[in-house]
Amino acid sequence: MTATWLRRLYFTVIALFLAAPLIVVAGVSVNSRQELTFPPVGFSAAWYAQIFTDPEWRLALIHSVTLAVCSAAIAVAIALPLAWFLWRRIAPWANIFQVLGLAPFILPPVITALGFLSFWATVGLFGQFFTAIISHAIFFVTLPLVTLSLGFASIDRSLVEAAATMGADDRKVLKTVVLPLILPYLVSGYAFAFVLSLNEYIVAYMTIGFTTETLPIKIFNALRYGYTPTMAAVSVFFVAVASLVFGSIARFGDIRRLLGAMSSDGN
Amino acid sequence: MRREAPKSVADYTPLFFPGLMLIIFFVVPFSTMIAVSFFKRNPSGFYTPDFVIDNYARFLSVFFGGVLGFSLMLAVLVAVCCVAIGFPFTYLLTRRPRRVQTLWLVGLLSVLSLSEVIIGFAWSTLFSHTAGITNLFVAIGLMDKPVALLPTFGAVLTGMVYQALPYTILVLYPALVRLDPTLLEAARTLGASPVKAFFNVVAPALRNTIVATLIMVFVFALGSYLLPQILGRPQHWTLSVLITDQAIYQSNMPFAAAMAVFLVLISLALVGMTLLVGRRENAL
């Protein structure tokens, strides 16, 4: 059984590689002294409290969460009708919109960010908070678009046809059959956009970075003046939110299918 | 309900909002950026409308040629490392029970969604001499005293591989999880060892997937802009870093835009190649 042991070793090494920086950061975040040392000296949860009590960190947290909640909602609002139309109608040229929805995510982020910067500066709205919300929504529209397209593709068309034969019109079919079936995909799409938006740096920086700080911007700005355990605490907070969100998707949905496995039953 | 061609204008209603949003807030900004790349720099404001090609001519210099060369080399190295580590891993993962797969996927997604700022901060901590990995080596007696492992090229490379590895695995996952298991069974029945079956059957069957993944990870790595700044020296800066630097700190939007347009062209050419490779795979 050497092969099994080799595989276990390989998996362990990769798990360690992926977890190592997070373990160190988590250790640093509970230091009792205001410095970065590992292993941690003493134990203190003060740096976690600081995220919520220090006015600057709290403001950055509020900005980040507001930005993520609103932009993910707009991203879903763009992706849902588009994915529905592409599933319901034959209109080959409409695929252009699908490509437009995928492009911001495939291109290096600095390009999309610079596009937004030149646009908002040209129309004279540079620095307003809502510009970041719209920019994030467009940047992350890819995620709900992909999950919703998967969701629509998984719908058994004969089911919908049966409803139509019974006299349901388009609107009624959409409300009673289609929407309930794709709800899990909609929630996942929202969750993906939310988590990535929370973590996004460059787009937020190039649209509102000089006027408003989000958590990633605040961490990066703080990095220049040296490291503090608060940054470590914020990082742990980010990892916790992401694991919680993706863990819930896995618990209540089928994350393997969302990530491209064909069927939900084994291989 | 079968797919039907739209019959009336009303049938197009669902497209209005998405179409409008994507055109106003993606097509227009993108076009603005292309236009700005031909504008003139205005030190007091953003730019003055004009039509000059100086911005493009400027990065044909030795300095920018060097940066471009370094960016491409770094991205290639990251892509090769990630696929070499990630391909066998993803293959083995898809052979594990569903629960194990789900657990790993949640972990990988969590790491993937981490902000580049946090990845940079975490690795700079791990490579520092106060809280770093060398402290561990000292503790077990491998080293005399802790040292700082950054800023170095190795630190930049490690950070970028860390950032791109979850992405690589998630890109490879669908192709590997859908791999026909009978292909492998046949090889095993004919007496091939698991390792031999992997190299002689699995890897060649997915050659195009590997090439497509290499290109996608390459484009992904090309977009890294904070890690080279946090973990490396100025000579390790990539094109993405220079674009940000020119746009924000040097207030030279036209030049930044010209470099971005250039980066778009490289990325588009590569994404186009991926699609071509992918199409051939699907035709099989």
PDB file of C-alpha atoms in Angstrom, chain A:
ATOM      1  CA  MET A   1       0.000   0.000   0.000  1.00  0.00           C
ATOM      2  CA  THR A   2       2.899   2.377  -0.686  1.00  0.00           C
ATOM      3  CA  ALA A   3       0.771   4.141  -3.310  1.00  0.00           C
ATOM      4  CA  THR A   4      -1.826   5.067  -0.690  1.00  0.00           C
ATOM      5  CA  TRP A   5       0.853   6.449   1.603  1.00  0.00           C
ATOM      6  CA  LEU A   6       2.407   8.444  -1.227  1.00  0.00           C
ATOM      7  CA  ARG A   7      -0.983   9.900  -2.049  1.00  0.00           C
ATOM      8  CA  ARG A   8      -1.595  10.804   1.595  1.00  0.00           C
ATOM      9  CA  LEU A   9       1.812  12.471   1.794  1.00  0.00           C
ATOM     10  CA  TYR A  10       1.139  14.409  -1.418  1.00  0.00           C
ATOM     11  CA  PHE A  11      -2.275  15.575  -0.175  1.00  0.00           C
ATOM     12  CA  THR A  12      -0.787  16.531   3.208  1.00  0.00           C
ATOM     13  CA  VAL A  13       2.006  18.572   1.618  1.00  0.00           C
ATOM     14  CA  ILE A  14      -0.505  20.485  -0.549  1.00  0.00           C
ATOM     15  CA  ALA A  15      -2.825  21.016   2.419  1.00  0.00           C
ATOM     16  CA  LEU A  16       0.117  22.330   4.465  1.00  0.00           C
ATOM     17  CA  PHE A  17       1.213  24.643   1.656  1.00  0.00           C
ATOM     18  CA  LEU A  18      -2.306  26.064   1.357  1.00  0.00           C
ATOM     19  CA  ALA A  19      -2.811  26.323   5.100  1.00  0.00           C
ATOM     20  CA  ALA A  20       0.665  27.459   6.235  1.00  0.00           C
ATOM     21  CA  PRO A  21       0.263  31.210   5.688  1.00  0.00           C
ATOM     22  CA  LEU A  22      -3.188  31.086   7.263  1.00  0.00           C
ATOM     23  CA  ILE A  23      -1.908  29.198  10.313  1.00  0.00           C
ATOM     24  CA  VAL A  24       0.854  31.755  10.850  1.00  0.00           C
ATOM     25  CA  VAL A  25      -1.552  34.660  10.347  1.00  0.00           C
ATOM     26  CA  ALA A  26      -4.050  33.118  12.773  1.00  0.00           C
ATOM     27  CA  GLY A  27      -1.246  32.666  15.314  1.00  0.00           C
ATOM     28  CA  VAL A  28      -0.054  36.245  14.892  1.00  0.00           C
ATOM     29  CA  SER A  29      -3.623  37.541  15.279  1.00  0.00           C
ATOM     30  CA  VAL A  30      -3.855  36.378  18.908  1.00  0.00           C
ATOM     31  CA  ASN A  31      -0.534  37.867  20.073  1.00  0.00           C
ATOM     32  CA  SER A  32      -0.876  39.748  23.320  1.00  0.00           C
ATOM     33  CA  ARG A  33       1.772  42.263  22.279  1.00  0.00           C
ATOM     34  CA  GLN A  34       1.475  44.829  19.483  1.00  0.00           C
ATOM     35  CA  GLU A  35       3.924  43.084  17.183  1.00  0.00           C
ATOM     36  CA  LEU A  36       4.134  40.218  14.767  1.00  0.00           C
ATOM     37  CA  THR A  37       5.736  37.241  16.406  1.00  0.00           C
ATOM     38  CA  PHE A  38       5.225  33.587  15.784  1.00  0.00           C
ATOM     39  CA  PRO A  39       4.646  31.433  17.753  1.00  0.00           C
ATOM     40  CA  PRO A  40       2.369  33.990  19.477  1.00  0.00           C
ATOM     41  CA  VAL A  41       3.358  35.468  22.824  1.00  0.00           C
ATOM     42  CA  GLY A  42       0.468  35.158  25.249  1.00  0.00           C
ATOM     43  CA  PHE A  43      -3.116  35.245  24.096  1.00  0.00           C
ATOM     44  CA  SER A  44      -5.386  38.143  23.337  1.00  0.00           C
ATOM     45  CA  ALA A  45      -8.541  38.651  21.312  1.00  0.00           C
ATOM     46  CA  ALA A  46      -8.068  42.429  21.411  1.00  0.00           C
ATOM     47  CA  TRP A  47      -7.119  42.628  17.721  1.00  0.00           C
ATOM     48  CA  TYR A  48     -10.420  41.033  16.748  1.00  0.00           C
ATOM     49  CA  ALA A  49     -12.302  43.476  18.945  1.00  0.00           C
ATOM     50  CA  GLN A  50     -10.390  46.298  17.265  1.00  0.00           C
ATOM     51  CA  ILE A  51     -11.996  45.512  13.873  1.00  0.00           C
ATOM     52  CA  PHE A  52     -15.330  46.443  15.403  1.00  0.00           C
ATOM     53  CA  THR A  53     -14.315  49.126  17.905  1.00  0.00           C
ATOM     54  CA  ASP A  54     -11.576  51.107  16.146  1.00  0.00           C
ATOM     55  CA  PRO A  55     -13.493  53.721  14.101  1.00  0.00           C
ATOM     56  CA  GLU A  56     -11.236  53.369  11.030  1.00  0.00           C
ATOM     57  CA  TRP A  57     -11.337  49.578  10.862  1.00  0.00           C
ATOM     58  CA  ARG A  58     -15.057  49.541  11.576  1.00  0.00           C
ATOM     59  CA  LEU A  59     -15.729  52.064   8.822  1.00  0.00           C
ATOM     60  CA  ALA A  60     -13.665  49.975   6.372  1.00  0.00           C
ATOM     61  CA  LEU A  61     -15.626  46.887   7.419  1.00  0.00           C
ATOM     62  CA  ILE A  62     -18.934  48.696   6.824  1.00  0.00           C
ATOM     63  CA  HIS A  63     -17.750  49.910   3.409  1.00  0.00           C
ATOM     64  CA  SER A  64     -16.626  46.415   2.401  1.00  0.00           C
ATOM     65  CA  VAL A  65     -19.827  44.705   3.483  1.00  0.00           C
ATOM     66  CA  THR A  66     -22.075  47.372   1.900  1.00  0.00           C
ATOM     67  CA  LEU A  67     -20.094  47.146  -1.327  1.00  0.00           C
ATOM     68  CA  ALA A  68     -20.271  43.335  -1.403  1.00  0.00           C
ATOM     69  CA  VAL A  69     -23.985  43.118  -0.531  1.00  0.00           C
ATOM     70  CA  CYS A  70     -25.068  45.708  -3.119  1.00  0.00           C
ATOM     71  CA  SER A  71     -22.743  44.768  -5.971  1.00  0.00           C
ATOM     72  CA  ALA A  72     -23.534  41.049  -5.706  1.00  0.00           C
ATOM     73  CA  ALA A  73     -27.254  41.913  -5.852  1.00  0.00           C
ATOM     74  CA  ILE A  74     -26.780  43.993  -9.008  1.00  0.00           C
ATOM     75  CA  ALA A  75     -24.600  41.256 -10.540  1.00  0.00           C
ATOM     76  CA  VAL A  76     -27.419  38.738 -10.005  1.00  0.00           C
ATOM     77  CA  ALA A  77     -29.982  41.222 -11.373  1.00  0.00           C
ATOM     78  CA  ILE A  78     -27.921  41.454 -14.579  1.00  0.00           C
ATOM     79  CA  ALA A  79     -27.171  37.748 -14.846  1.00  0.00           C
ATOM     80  CA  LEU A  80     -30.640  36.325 -14.138  1.00  0.00           C
ATOM     81  CA  PRO A  81     -32.641  37.820 -17.040  1.00  0.00           C
ATOM     82  CA  LEU A  82     -29.681  37.293 -19.378  1.00  0.00           C
ATOM     83  CA  ALA A  83     -29.248  33.613 -18.481  1.00  0.00           C
ATOM     84  CA  TRP A  84     -33.020  33.107 -18.678  1.00  0.00           C
ATOM     85  CA  PHE A  85     -33.217  34.707 -22.127  1.00  0.00           C
ATOM     86  CA  LEU A  86     -30.330  32.604 -23.439  1.00  0.00           C
ATOM     87  CA  TRP A  87     -32.037  29.450 -22.161  1.00  0.00           C
ATOM     88  CA  ARG A  88     -35.536  30.364 -23.390  1.00  0.00           C
ATOM     89  CA  ARG A  89     -34.820  31.956 -26.768  1.00  0.00           C
ATOM     90  CA  ILE A  90     -32.862  31.180 -29.909  1.00  0.00           C
ATOM     91  CA  ALA A  91     -31.047  34.398 -30.737  1.00  0.00           C
ATOM     92  CA  PRO A  92     -27.413  33.663 -31.604  1.00  0.00           C
ATOM     93  CA  TRP A  93     -26.344  37.316 -31.544  1.00  0.00           C
ATOM     94  CA  ALA A  94     -27.467  37.517 -27.913  1.00  0.00           C
ATOM     95  CA  ASN A  95     -24.447  35.351 -27.061  1.00  0.00           C
ATOM     96  CA  ILE A  96     -22.425  38.546 -27.463  1.00  0.00           C
ATOM     97  CA  PHE A  97     -23.860  39.627 -24.104  1.00  0.00           C
ATOM     98  CA  GLN A  98     -22.735  36.366 -22.585  1.00  0.00           C
ATOM     99  CA  VAL A  99     -19.190  37.002 -23.835  1.00  0.00           C
ATOM    100  CA  LEU A 100     -19.393  40.555 -22.417  1.00  0.00           C
ATOM    101  CA  GLY A 101     -20.446  39.065 -19.095  1.00  0.00           C
ATOM    102  CA  LEU A 102     -17.504  36.643 -19.045  1.00  0.00           C
ATOM    103  CA  ALA A 103     -14.810  39.016 -20.323  1.00  0.00           C
ATOM    104  CA  PRO A 104     -14.194  41.157 -17.212  1.00  0.00           C
ATOM    105  CA  PHE A 105     -13.314  38.053 -15.232  1.00  0.00           C
ATOM    106  CA  ILE A 106     -11.050  36.414 -17.803  1.00  0.00           C
ATOM    107  CA  LEU A 107      -8.930  39.472 -18.603  1.00  0.00           C
ATOM    108  CA  PRO A 108      -6.250  40.517 -16.085  1.00  0.00           C
ATOM    109  CA  PRO A 109      -8.142  42.560 -13.427  1.00  0.00           C
ATOM    110  CA  VAL A 110      -5.914  45.593 -13.807  1.00  0.00           C
ATOM    111  CA  ILE A 111      -7.369  46.131 -17.305  1.00  0.00           C
ATOM    112  CA  THR A 112     -11.000  46.156 -16.191  1.00  0.00           C
ATOM    113  CA  ALA A 113     -10.027  48.366 -13.259  1.00  0.00           C
ATOM    114  CA  LEU A 114      -8.259  50.841 -15.528  1.00  0.00           C
ATOM    115  CA  GLY A 115     -11.284  50.876 -17.856  1.00  0.00           C
ATOM    116  CA  PHE A 116     -13.474  51.862 -14.915  1.00  0.00           C
ATOM    117  CA  LEU A 117     -10.980  54.491 -13.785  1.00  0.00           C
ATOM    118  CA  SER A 118     -10.878  56.157 -17.218  1.00  0.00           C
ATOM    119  CA  PHE A 119     -14.673  55.938 -17.532  1.00  0.00           C
ATOM    120  CA  TRP A 120     -15.583  57.392 -14.131  1.00  0.00           C
ATOM    121  CA  ALA A 121     -12.924  60.080 -14.470  1.00  0.00           C
ATOM    122  CA  THR A 122     -14.236  61.052 -17.908  1.00  0.00           C
ATOM    123  CA  VAL A 123     -17.860  61.347 -16.775  1.00  0.00           C
ATOM    124  CA  GLY A 124     -16.736  63.230 -13.670  1.00  0.00           C
ATOM    125  CA  LEU A 125     -17.972  60.783 -11.054  1.00  0.00           C
ATOM    126  CA  PHE A 126     -14.588  59.452  -9.935  1.00  0.00           C
ATOM    127  CA  GLY A 127     -14.419  58.694  -6.229  1.00  0.00           C
ATOM    128  CA  GLN A 128     -18.149  58.327  -5.508  1.00  0.00           C
ATOM    129  CA  PHE A 129     -19.004  55.214  -3.534  1.00  0.00           C
ATOM    130  CA  PHE A 130     -21.753  54.029  -5.910  1.00  0.00           C
ATOM    131  CA  THR A 131     -19.253  53.872  -8.789  1.00  0.00           C
ATOM    132  CA  ALA A 132     -17.445  51.098  -6.918  1.00  0.00           C
ATOM    133  CA  ILE A 133     -20.734  49.232  -6.437  1.00  0.00           C
ATOM    134  CA  ILE A 134     -21.485  49.306 -10.168  1.00  0.00           C
ATOM    135  CA  SER A 135     -17.881  48.482 -11.092  1.00  0.00           C
ATOM    136  CA  HIS A 136     -17.832  45.475  -8.769  1.00  0.00           C
ATOM    137  CA  ALA A 137     -21.213  44.325 -10.084  1.00  0.00           C
ATOM    138  CA  ILE A 138     -19.912  44.328 -13.676  1.00  0.00           C
ATOM    139  CA  PHE A 139     -16.567  42.807 -12.681  1.00  0.00           C
ATOM    140  CA  PHE A 140     -18.230  39.880 -10.879  1.00  0.00           C
ATOM    141  CA  VAL A 141     -21.306  39.382 -13.105  1.00  0.00           C
ATOM    142  CA  THR A 142     -19.442  36.380 -14.524  1.00  0.00           C
ATOM    143  CA  LEU A 143     -19.999  34.314 -11.369  1.00  0.00           C
ATOM    144  CA  PRO A 144     -23.836  34.398 -11.166  1.00  0.00           C
ATOM    145  CA  LEU A 145     -23.908  34.185 -14.966  1.00  0.00           C
ATOM    146  CA  VAL A 146     -21.969  30.904 -14.886  1.00  0.00           C
ATOM    147  CA  THR A 147     -23.884  29.345 -11.970  1.00  0.00           C
ATOM    148  CA  LEU A 148     -27.265  30.424 -13.410  1.00  0.00           C
ATOM    149  CA  SER A 149     -26.405  29.095 -16.876  1.00  0.00           C
ATOM    150  CA  LEU A 150     -25.547  25.772 -15.214  1.00  0.00           C
ATOM    151  CA  GLY A 151     -28.834  25.947 -13.317  1.00  0.00           C
ATOM    152  CA  PHE A 152     -30.919  26.573 -16.431  1.00  0.00           C
ATOM    153  CA  ALA A 153     -29.079  23.830 -18.319  1.00  0.00           C
ATOM    154  CA  SER A 154     -30.003  21.373 -15.566  1.00  0.00           C
ATOM    155  CA  ILE A 155     -33.749  22.036 -15.914  1.00  0.00           C
ATOM    156  CA  ASP A 156     -35.655  19.202 -17.548  1.00  0.00           C
ATOM    157  CA  ARG A 157     -37.445  20.922 -20.428  1.00  0.00           C
ATOM    158  CA  SER A 158     -40.246  18.340 -20.494  1.00  0.00           C
ATOM    159  CA  LEU A 159     -41.199  19.502 -16.994  1.00  0.00           C
ATOM    160  CA  VAL A 160     -41.627  23.038 -18.230  1.00  0.00           C
ATOM    161  CA  GLU A 161     -43.446  21.818 -21.320  1.00  0.00           C
ATOM    162  CA  ALA A 162     -45.887  19.899 -19.143  1.00  0.00           C
ATOM    163  CA  ALA A 163     -46.677  23.095 -17.256  1.00  0.00           C
ATOM    164  CA  ALA A 164     -47.165  24.945 -20.544  1.00  0.00           C
ATOM    165  CA  THR A 165     -49.504  22.227 -21.860  1.00  0.00           C
ATOM    166  CA  MET A 166     -51.603  22.602 -18.735  1.00  0.00           C
ATOM    167  CA  GLY A 167     -52.150  26.208 -19.752  1.00  0.00           C
ATOM    168  CA  ALA A 168     -49.483  28.089 -17.822  1.00  0.00           C
ATOM    169  CA  ASP A 169     -48.135  31.123 -19.669  1.00  0.00           C
ATOM    170  CA  ASP A 170     -44.472  32.158 -19.752  1.00  0.00           C
ATOM    171  CA  ARG A 171     -44.747  34.292 -16.652  1.00  0.00           C
ATOM    172  CA  LYS A 172     -46.478  31.596 -14.644  1.00  0.00           C
ATOM    173  CA  VAL A 173     -43.997  28.917 -15.761  1.00  0.00           C
ATOM    174  CA  LEU A 174     -41.155  31.187 -14.746  1.00  0.00           C
ATOM    175  CA  LYS A 175     -42.634  31.833 -11.327  1.00  0.00           C
ATOM    176  CA  THR A 176     -43.866  28.374 -10.389  1.00  0.00           C
ATOM    177  CA  VAL A 177     -41.429  26.027 -12.140  1.00  0.00           C
ATOM    178  CA  VAL A 178     -38.243  27.722 -13.320  1.00  0.00           C
ATOM    179  CA  LEU A 179     -37.438  30.061 -10.410  1.00  0.00           C
ATOM    180  CA  PRO A 180     -37.778  27.431  -7.652  1.00  0.00           C
ATOM    181  CA  LEU A 181     -35.539  25.086  -9.656  1.00  0.00           C
ATOM    182  CA  ILE A 182     -32.748  27.612 -10.135  1.00  0.00           C
ATOM    183  CA  LEU A 183     -32.972  29.211  -6.691  1.00  0.00           C
ATOM    184  CA  PRO A 184     -29.965  27.239  -5.328  1.00  0.00           C
ATOM    185  CA  TYR A 185     -27.881  28.363  -8.330  1.00  0.00           C
ATOM    186  CA  LEU A 186     -29.018  31.948  -7.795  1.00  0.00           C
ATOM    187  CA  VAL A 187     -28.015  31.838  -4.132  1.00  0.00           C
ATOM    188  CA  SER A 188     -24.618  30.314  -5.002  1.00  0.00           C
ATOM    189  CA  GLY A 189     -24.031  32.920  -7.696  1.00  0.00           C
ATOM    190  CA  TYR A 190     -24.815  35.667  -5.213  1.00  0.00           C
ATOM    191  CA  ALA A 191     -22.567  34.073  -2.592  1.00  0.00           C
ATOM    192  CA  PHE A 192     -19.620  33.733  -4.992  1.00  0.00           C
ATOM    193  CA  ALA A 193     -19.956  37.370  -6.098  1.00  0.00           C
ATOM    194  CA  PHE A 194     -20.342  38.489  -2.463  1.00  0.00           C
ATOM    195  CA  VAL A 195     -17.195  36.732  -1.188  1.00  0.00           C
ATOM    196  CA  LEU A 196     -15.013  37.794  -4.101  1.00  0.00           C
ATOM    197  CA  SER A 197     -16.293  41.359  -3.907  1.00  0.00           C
ATOM    198  CA  LEU A 198     -15.456  41.457  -0.204  1.00  0.00           C
ATOM    199  CA  ASN A 199     -11.874  40.492  -1.066  1.00  0.00           C
ATOM    200  CA  GLU A 200     -11.434  42.619  -4.186  1.00  0.00           C
ATOM    201  CA  TYR A 201      -8.711  45.233  -4.122  1.00  0.00           C
ATOM    202  CA  ILE A 202      -7.733  46.688  -7.484  1.00  0.00           C
ATOM    203  CA  VAL A 203     -11.177  47.655  -8.849  1.00  0.00           C
ATOM    204  CA  ALA A 204     -12.200  49.262  -5.554  1.00  0.00           C
ATOM    205  CA  TYR A 205      -8.826  50.994  -5.309  1.00  0.00           C
ATOM    206  CA  MET A 206      -8.993  52.457  -8.799  1.00  0.00           C
ATOM    207  CA  THR A 207     -12.546  53.736  -8.358  1.00  0.00           C
ATOM    208  CA  ILE A 208     -12.775  54.917  -4.738  1.00  0.00           C
ATOM    209  CA  GLY A 209      -9.358  54.219  -3.213  1.00  0.00           C
ATOM    210  CA  PHE A 210      -8.549  57.863  -2.527  1.00  0.00           C
ATOM    211  CA  THR A 211     -11.863  58.746  -0.986  1.00  0.00           C
ATOM    212  CA  THR A 212     -13.106  55.602   0.730  1.00  0.00           C
ATOM    213  CA  GLU A 213     -11.266  52.678   2.275  1.00  0.00           C
ATOM    214  CA  THR A 214     -12.542  49.109   2.076  1.00  0.00           C
ATOM    215  CA  LEU A 215     -10.910  46.403   4.214  1.00  0.00           C
ATOM    216  CA  PRO A 216      -8.392  45.210   1.559  1.00  0.00           C
ATOM    217  CA  ILE A 217      -7.461  48.839   0.784  1.00  0.00           C
ATOM    218  CA  LYS A 218      -7.114  49.582   4.491  1.00  0.00           C
ATOM    219  CA  ILE A 219      -4.851  46.553   4.969  1.00  0.00           C
ATOM    220  CA  PHE A 220      -2.659  47.548   2.022  1.00  0.00           C
ATOM    221  CA  ASN A 221      -2.418  51.163   3.179  1.00  0.00           C
ATOM    222  CA  ALA A 222      -1.605  49.997   6.708  1.00  0.00           C
ATOM    223  CA  LEU A 223       1.122  47.668   5.358  1.00  0.00           C
ATOM    224  CA  ARG A 224       3.227  50.702   4.472  1.00  0.00           C
ATOM    225  CA  TYR A 225       3.406  51.792   8.085  1.00  0.00           C
ATOM    226  CA  GLY A 226       4.375  48.375   9.333  1.00  0.00           C
ATOM    227  CA  TYR A 227       2.498  45.307  10.369  1.00  0.00           C
ATOM    228  CA  THR A 228      -0.069  45.170  13.133  1.00  0.00           C
ATOM    229  CA  PRO A 229      -1.898  42.136  14.547  1.00  0.00           C
ATOM    230  CA  THR A 230      -5.191  43.787  13.521  1.00  0.00           C
ATOM    231  CA  MET A 231      -4.382  43.055   9.871  1.00  0.00           C
ATOM    232  CA  ALA A 232      -3.904  39.429  10.813  1.00  0.00           C
ATOM    233  CA  ALA A 233      -7.244  39.427  12.612  1.00  0.00           C
ATOM    234  CA  VAL A 234      -8.957  40.924   9.548  1.00  0.00           C
ATOM    235  CA  SER A 235      -7.340  38.268   7.338  1.00  0.00           C
ATOM    236  CA  VAL A 236      -8.652  35.507   9.603  1.00  0.00           C
ATOM    237  CA  PHE A 237     -12.069  37.166   9.451  1.00  0.00           C
ATOM    238  CA  PHE A 238     -11.957  37.008   5.623  1.00  0.00           C
ATOM    239  CA  VAL A 239     -10.990  33.333   5.596  1.00  0.00           C
ATOM    240  CA  ALA A 240     -13.761  32.562   8.097  1.00  0.00           C
ATOM    241  CA  VAL A 241     -16.411  34.333   6.000  1.00  0.00           C
ATOM    242  CA  ALA A 242     -15.281  32.553   2.817  1.00  0.00           C
ATOM    243  CA  SER A 243     -15.210  29.093   4.434  1.00  0.00           C
ATOM    244  CA  LEU A 244     -18.591  29.721   6.032  1.00  0.00           C
ATOM    245  CA  VAL A 245     -20.185  30.782   2.736  1.00  0.00           C
ATOM    246  CA  PHE A 246     -18.658  27.998   0.618  1.00  0.00           C
ATOM    247  CA  GLY A 247     -19.263  25.486   3.409  1.00  0.00           C
ATOM    248  CA  SER A 248     -22.964  26.411   3.421  1.00  0.00           C
ATOM    249  CA  ILE A 249     -23.139  26.051  -0.352  1.00  0.00           C
ATOM    250  CA  ALA A 250     -21.605  22.584  -0.002  1.00  0.00           C
ATOM    251  CA  ARG A 251     -23.957  21.718   2.857  1.00  0.00           C
ATOM    252  CA  PHE A 252     -27.193  22.836   1.214  1.00  0.00           C
ATOM    253  CA  GLY A 253     -26.298  22.539  -2.454  1.00  0.00           C
ATOM    254  CA  ASP A 254     -23.989  20.554  -4.671  1.00  0.00           C
ATOM    255  CA  ILE A 255     -20.667  22.342  -4.901  1.00  0.00           C
ATOM    256  CA  ARG A 256     -19.150  19.639  -7.114  1.00  0.00           C
ATOM    257  CA  ARG A 257     -21.839  20.157  -9.703  1.00  0.00           C
ATOM    258  CA  LEU A 258     -21.414  23.941  -9.515  1.00  0.00           C
ATOM    259  CA  LEU A 259     -17.734  23.479 -10.233  1.00  0.00           C
ATOM    260  CA  GLY A 260     -18.374  21.350 -13.285  1.00  0.00           C
ATOM    261  CA  ALA A 261     -18.920  17.739 -12.237  1.00  0.00           C
ATOM    262  CA  MET A 262     -21.547  16.362 -14.614  1.00  0.00           C
ATOM    263  CA  SER A 263     -23.831  14.488 -12.224  1.00  0.00           C
ATOM    264  CA  SER A 264     -24.349  14.717  -8.498  1.00  0.00           C
ATOM    265  CA  ASP A 265     -24.080  10.979  -7.887  1.00  0.00           C
ATOM    266  CA  GLY A 266     -20.462   9.990  -7.410  1.00  0.00           C
ATOM    267  CA  ASN A 267     -18.372   9.872 -10.563  1.00  0.00           C
TER     268      ASN A 267
END
